[in-house]
Each structure stands twice: as structure tokens, then as C-alpha cells.
mmCIF file of C-alpha atoms in Angstrom:
data_model
loop_
_atom_site.group_PDB
_atom_site.id
_atom_site.type_symbol
_atom_site.label_atom_id
_atom_site.label_comp_id
_atom_site.label_asym_id
_atom_site.label_seq_id
_atom_site.Cartn_x
_atom_site.Cartn_y
_atom_site.Cartn_z
ATOM 1 C CA MET U 295 20.641 5.461 3.516
ATOM 2 C CA LEU U 296 17.492 6.889 1.940
ATOM 3 C CA ASP U 297 14.555 4.969 0.546
ATOM 4 C CA ALA U 298 13.136 6.070 -2.800
ATOM 5 C CA SER U 299 9.761 7.770 -2.753
ATOM 6 C CA ALA U 300 8.149 10.661 -4.591
ATOM 7 C CA GLY U 301 11.385 11.522 -6.356
ATOM 8 C CA LYS U 302 13.300 12.011 -3.128
ATOM 9 C CA GLY U 303 13.669 9.772 -0.093
ATOM 10 C CA GLU U 304 12.872 9.106 3.515
ATOM 11 C CA PRO U 305 15.836 8.560 5.820
ATOM 12 C CA LEU U 306 16.537 5.037 6.999
ATOM 13 C CA ASN U 307 17.012 6.419 10.498
ATOM 14 C CA VAL U 308 16.763 3.302 12.707
ATOM 15 C CA VAL U 309 18.501 -0.048 12.239
ATOM 16 C CA ILE U 310 17.658 -3.202 14.179
ATOM 17 C CA SER U 311 21.079 -4.805 14.521
ATOM 18 C CA GLY U 312 21.779 -8.163 12.934
ATOM 19 C CA LYS U 313 23.264 -9.012 16.350
ATOM 20 C CA SER U 314 19.756 -8.943 17.852
ATOM 21 C CA SER U 315 18.181 -12.246 18.919
ATOM 22 C CA PRO U 316 17.537 -14.249 15.712
ATOM 23 C CA ALA U 317 13.807 -14.572 16.434
ATOM 24 C CA VAL U 318 13.467 -10.769 16.487
ATOM 25 C CA LEU U 319 14.810 -10.577 12.930
ATOM 26 C CA THR U 320 11.966 -12.691 11.496
ATOM 27 C CA ASP U 321 8.791 -10.955 10.326
ATOM 28 C CA ALA U 322 6.660 -12.532 13.065
ATOM 29 C CA GLY U 323 9.257 -11.918 15.777
ATOM 30 C CA PHE U 324 9.799 -8.334 14.680
ATOM 31 C CA LEU U 325 6.053 -7.655 14.696
ATOM 32 C CA ASN U 326 5.772 -9.056 18.229
ATOM 33 C CA TRP U 327 8.609 -6.765 19.367
ATOM 34 C CA ALA U 328 6.946 -3.815 17.580
ATOM 35 C CA LYS U 329 3.728 -4.564 19.474
ATOM 36 C CA SER U 330 5.730 -4.492 22.715
ATOM 37 C CA ILE U 331 6.575 -0.839 22.004
ATOM 38 C CA GLY U 332 3.098 0.229 20.866
ATOM 39 C CA PHE U 333 3.065 -0.447 17.113
ATOM 40 C CA SER U 334 1.063 -2.860 14.961
ATOM 41 C CA THR U 335 0.115 -3.693 11.380
ATOM 42 C CA GLU U 336 -2.149 -1.443 9.378
ATOM 43 C CA PHE U 337 -5.846 -1.347 10.292
ATOM 44 C CA LEU U 338 -7.685 -4.258 8.623
ATOM 45 C CA GLY U 339 -4.552 -4.871 6.535
ATOM 46 C CA ILE U 340 -5.392 -1.873 4.333
ATOM 47 C CA HIS U 341 -2.491 0.052 2.815
ATOM 48 C CA ARG U 342 -3.263 2.696 0.205
ATOM 49 C CA GLY U 343 0.229 3.963 -0.550
ATOM 50 C CA THR U 344 2.669 2.802 -3.183
ATOM 51 C CA PRO U 345 5.438 0.589 -1.770
ATOM 52 C CA GLN U 346 8.681 2.474 -1.305
ATOM 53 C CA THR U 347 12.001 0.958 -2.279
ATOM 54 C CA ALA U 348 15.433 1.001 -0.685
ATOM 55 C CA ASN U 349 18.849 -0.283 -1.694
ATOM 56 C CA LEU U 350 20.608 -1.578 1.417
ATOM 57 C CA GLY U 351 23.927 -2.207 -0.338
ATOM 58 C CA ASP U 352 23.579 -5.946 0.138
ATOM 59 C CA GLY U 353 23.679 -6.907 -3.538
ATOM 60 C CA ASN U 354 19.901 -7.194 -3.939
ATOM 61 C CA GLY U 355 19.522 -3.729 -5.458
ATOM 62 C CA PRO U 356 16.365 -1.688 -4.768
ATOM 63 C CA GLN U 357 13.732 -3.721 -2.907
ATOM 64 C CA ASN U 358 10.157 -2.914 -1.898
ATOM 65 C CA GLU U 359 9.413 -2.291 1.770
ATOM 66 C CA ILE U 360 8.328 -5.402 3.641
ATOM 67 C CA LYS U 361 5.550 -3.716 5.579
ATOM 68 C CA VAL U 362 4.306 -0.463 7.097
ATOM 69 C CA ILE U 363 3.843 -0.543 10.880
ATOM 70 C CA ARG U 364 1.852 2.151 12.710
ATOM 71 C CA GLN U 365 1.493 3.421 16.265
ATOM 72 C CA ASP U 366 -1.448 1.572 17.825
ATOM 73 C CA TYR U 367 -2.345 3.878 20.739
ATOM 74 C CA GLY U 368 -2.420 0.893 23.121
ATOM 75 C CA LEU U 369 -4.962 -1.042 21.040
ATOM 76 C CA PRO U 370 -2.995 -3.538 18.908
ATOM 77 C CA SER U 371 -5.988 -4.821 16.932
ATOM 78 C CA VAL U 372 -7.631 -1.474 16.044
ATOM 79 C CA GLY U 373 -5.381 1.360 17.213
ATOM 80 C CA THR U 374 -3.607 1.771 13.893
ATOM 81 C CA GLY U 375 -6.958 2.942 12.517
ATOM 82 C CA ILE U 376 -6.750 5.779 15.033
ATOM 83 C CA GLU U 377 -3.235 6.599 13.818
ATOM 84 C CA SER U 378 -4.516 6.709 10.233
ATOM 85 C CA LEU U 379 -7.134 9.281 11.276
ATOM 86 C CA ILE U 380 -5.320 11.514 13.761
ATOM 87 C CA GLY U 381 -1.705 10.941 12.779
ATOM 88 C CA GLY U 382 1.186 9.628 14.822
ATOM 89 C CA ASN U 383 4.289 7.546 14.452
ATOM 90 C CA HIS U 384 4.874 4.931 11.787
ATOM 91 C CA PHE U 385 7.656 3.158 9.948
ATOM 92 C CA ARG U 386 8.325 0.945 6.986
ATOM 93 C CA TYR U 387 11.110 -1.620 6.990
ATOM 94 C CA TRP U 388 13.490 -3.646 4.838
ATOM 95 C CA ARG U 389 15.770 -6.620 5.591
ATOM 96 C CA GLN U 390 19.453 -6.696 4.626
ATOM 97 C CA ASN U 391 19.887 -10.237 3.311
ATOM 98 C CA GLY U 392 21.653 -10.072 -0.041
ATOM 99 C CA PRO U 393 24.779 -11.913 -1.171
ATOM 100 C CA SER U 394 27.078 -8.960 -0.375
ATOM 101 C CA ALA U 395 25.791 -8.296 3.179
ATOM 102 C CA ASN U 396 23.550 -10.990 4.624
ATOM 103 C CA THR U 397 23.321 -9.512 8.131
ATOM 104 C CA GLY U 398 19.586 -9.960 8.695
ATOM 105 C CA ALA U 399 19.515 -6.380 10.015
ATOM 106 C CA LEU U 400 16.261 -4.472 9.604
ATOM 107 C CA PHE U 401 16.381 -0.927 8.240
ATOM 108 C CA LEU U 402 13.526 1.355 9.265
ATOM 109 C CA ALA U 403 12.317 4.644 7.801
ATOM 110 C CA VAL U 404 10.581 6.125 10.853
ATOM 111 C CA SER U 405 8.533 9.316 10.820
ATOM 112 C CA HIS U 406 5.749 11.147 12.615
ATOM 113 C CA GLU U 407 2.891 12.041 10.299
ATOM 114 C CA GLN U 408 -0.028 14.435 10.404
ATOM 115 C CA ASN U 409 -3.694 13.444 10.269
ATOM 116 C CA VAL U 410 -5.723 12.203 7.317
ATOM 117 C CA THR U 411 -6.935 15.700 6.367
ATOM 118 C CA THR U 412 -3.328 16.602 5.468
ATOM 119 C CA HIS U 413 -2.942 13.369 3.456
ATOM 120 C CA HIS U 414 -0.576 12.022 6.120
ATOM 121 C CA ASN U 415 2.136 14.546 5.350
ATOM 122 C CA ILE U 416 5.173 14.270 7.562
ATOM 123 C CA GLU U 417 5.261 16.814 10.395
ATOM 124 C CA PRO U 418 7.961 19.480 10.418
ATOM 125 C CA ASP U 419 10.969 17.703 12.004
ATOM 126 C CA GLY U 420 8.881 14.515 11.666
ATOM 127 C CA TYR U 421 11.773 12.250 10.700
ATOM 128 C CA ASN U 422 13.845 13.118 13.774
ATOM 129 C CA LYS U 423 10.744 13.208 15.995
ATOM 130 C CA GLY U 424 9.483 9.833 14.772
ATOM 131 C CA ARG U 425 12.896 8.217 15.270
ATOM 132 C CA ASP U 426 13.290 9.669 18.747
ATOM 133 C CA GLU U 427 9.777 8.611 19.819
ATOM 134 C CA LEU U 428 10.352 5.033 18.627
ATOM 135 C CA VAL U 429 13.739 4.826 20.375
ATOM 136 C CA ALA U 430 12.280 6.212 23.628
ATOM 137 C CA ARG U 431 9.600 3.499 23.590
ATOM 138 C CA ALA U 432 12.080 0.763 22.703
ATOM 139 C CA VAL U 433 15.084 1.235 24.986
ATOM 140 C CA GLY U 434 14.937 -0.846 28.151
ATOM 141 C CA GLU U 435 12.616 -3.715 28.984
ATOM 142 C CA THR U 436 9.363 -4.398 27.082
ATOM 143 C CA SER U 437 7.132 -7.412 26.556
ATOM 144 C CA PHE U 438 4.245 -8.693 24.467
ATOM 145 C CA CYS U 439 2.442 -12.059 24.415
ATOM 146 C CA GLY U 440 4.783 -13.503 27.050
ATOM 147 C CA VAL U 441 8.012 -12.560 25.259
ATOM 148 C CA LYS U 442 10.315 -10.196 27.164
ATOM 149 C CA TYR U 443 12.758 -7.935 25.349
ATOM 150 C CA SER U 444 15.749 -5.856 26.374
ATOM 151 C CA THR U 445 16.763 -3.157 23.897
ATOM 152 C CA THR U 446 19.888 -1.008 23.829
ATOM 153 C CA SER U 447 20.667 1.889 21.497
ATOM 154 C CA GLN U 448 23.680 3.513 19.920
ATOM 155 C CA LYS U 449 23.684 6.744 17.887
ATOM 156 C CA LEU U 450 25.593 6.574 14.603
ATOM 157 C CA THR U 451 26.759 9.547 12.577
ATOM 158 C CA GLY U 452 28.160 9.753 9.076
ATOM 159 C CA LEU U 453 25.577 7.476 7.457
ATOM 160 C CA LEU U 454 23.078 10.228 6.595
ATOM 161 C CA GLN U 455 23.847 13.781 5.593
ATOM 162 C CA ALA U 456 22.291 16.374 7.895
ATOM 163 C CA GLY U 457 19.937 18.833 6.190
ATOM 164 C CA ALA U 458 17.038 18.639 3.752
ATOM 165 C CA GLN U 459 18.872 17.773 0.521
ATOM 166 C CA GLY U 460 17.190 14.753 -1.092
ATOM 167 C CA ILE U 461 14.683 14.379 1.754
ATOM 168 C CA ASN U 462 10.944 14.131 1.062
ATOM 169 C CA HIS U 463 8.929 17.255 1.809
ATOM 170 C CA ASP U 464 12.241 19.163 2.154
ATOM 171 C CA ILE U 465 12.264 18.375 5.877
ATOM 172 C CA ALA U 466 15.704 18.756 7.417
ATOM 173 C CA ILE U 467 17.165 15.864 9.384
ATOM 174 C CA ASP U 468 19.969 15.825 11.944
ATOM 175 C CA GLY U 469 21.822 12.976 10.190
ATOM 176 C CA ILE U 470 21.668 10.603 13.172
ATOM 177 C CA VAL U 471 20.854 6.910 12.704
ATOM 178 C CA VAL U 472 20.047 4.893 15.814
ATOM 179 C CA LEU U 473 21.201 1.274 16.016
ATOM 180 C CA LEU U 474 18.970 -0.850 18.258
ATOM 181 C CA THR U 475 19.999 -4.267 19.525
ATOM 182 C CA VAL U 476 16.994 -6.258 20.709
ATOM 183 C CA THR U 477 17.572 -9.289 22.918
ATOM 184 C CA ILE U 478 14.918 -11.774 24.005
ATOM 185 C CA GLN U 479 15.218 -12.394 27.743
#
């Protein structure tokens, strides 16, 4: 459950359950939910990094990330520019839709990064911190553009190995993956 980047990987530490409302599992529906918890697309659509890949075990093999979504600091149209400058939470995601496991689930690599002067390096404990911040924003009731969401969480163990082995920047993780089920009310 690691993506492939820079010779190591980032943990896929949050999963949006395939049992979520079907509309949430579409790109547009997922983005609307992400906006309800304070995230949005990259400022002016600009992304300077190389796409990361992940193999979700669904028979599709390694696939490029669908998109990078950044904390928007309460300003969905421009706030991700602030995140790019001062740092904050962000994630990239993939959809499990191959012939061996067509669940529609979304796998997220969530992390908290430093500011632009550090080249957006991940903070110490940034993978756990990013995951926990996203989950704290998500659980419960949220809404955006007239759509109301209810999100529950479940911690899963045994999917990621605790520690820093194979993890980008040699940052240790606790090995916990959080499963979120998002229901449109």
C-alpha cells in the first residue's frame, strides 16, 4: 500500500470506501466532498511534480495518480496557492477499478508538507499528521454547494508496515490506514 515515488513510496494511508455513495466516487463528486472538508484542486491548475504511480492490486498494474488536491485555507478558488507557499495538507489519489477488484474505492496518499522554501518536503511525522488532519476534518457532517455529507471512519491495521522502511524521506509511519465511508444525505 505504497505509491512509487523517488525510489521509495508514500503510504496510501486513507481509503474512501467503495461502499460510499456512488456520486462521491466520481471525480466531480469526490472533488465536491473534498471542498466540503477544506481541500481543492491545485492553484490555477498548475502542477510541477512528476505524477506518482500506485498499484492497487486490481489488475491494472501501476497507474498514475488521478490528481493532487491541496488544503485551501477556506478559499476554494485561490487557497491552494497559499498552501503551495506556506505548506499544509495535501493528497493524491487513485481509483481501484481494474478487472480483479472493481470496487470504485479511492486510495489516498495524504501528507502534511513544509513550505516552498523547503521544496515542499514532508514534515517529520507528516504522513501520520496529514492523515489525521484530513480524517478530523472529514468525520461527521459537512457540506459544499448544497450537497450534505456524513462521513464515518474505521482504523485498519496490517495493511502498512509501521516504521520508515521504504517510505520517502525516511519518515516513520504508524502503519494505520483509515477507511472513510462518505454518504450523501
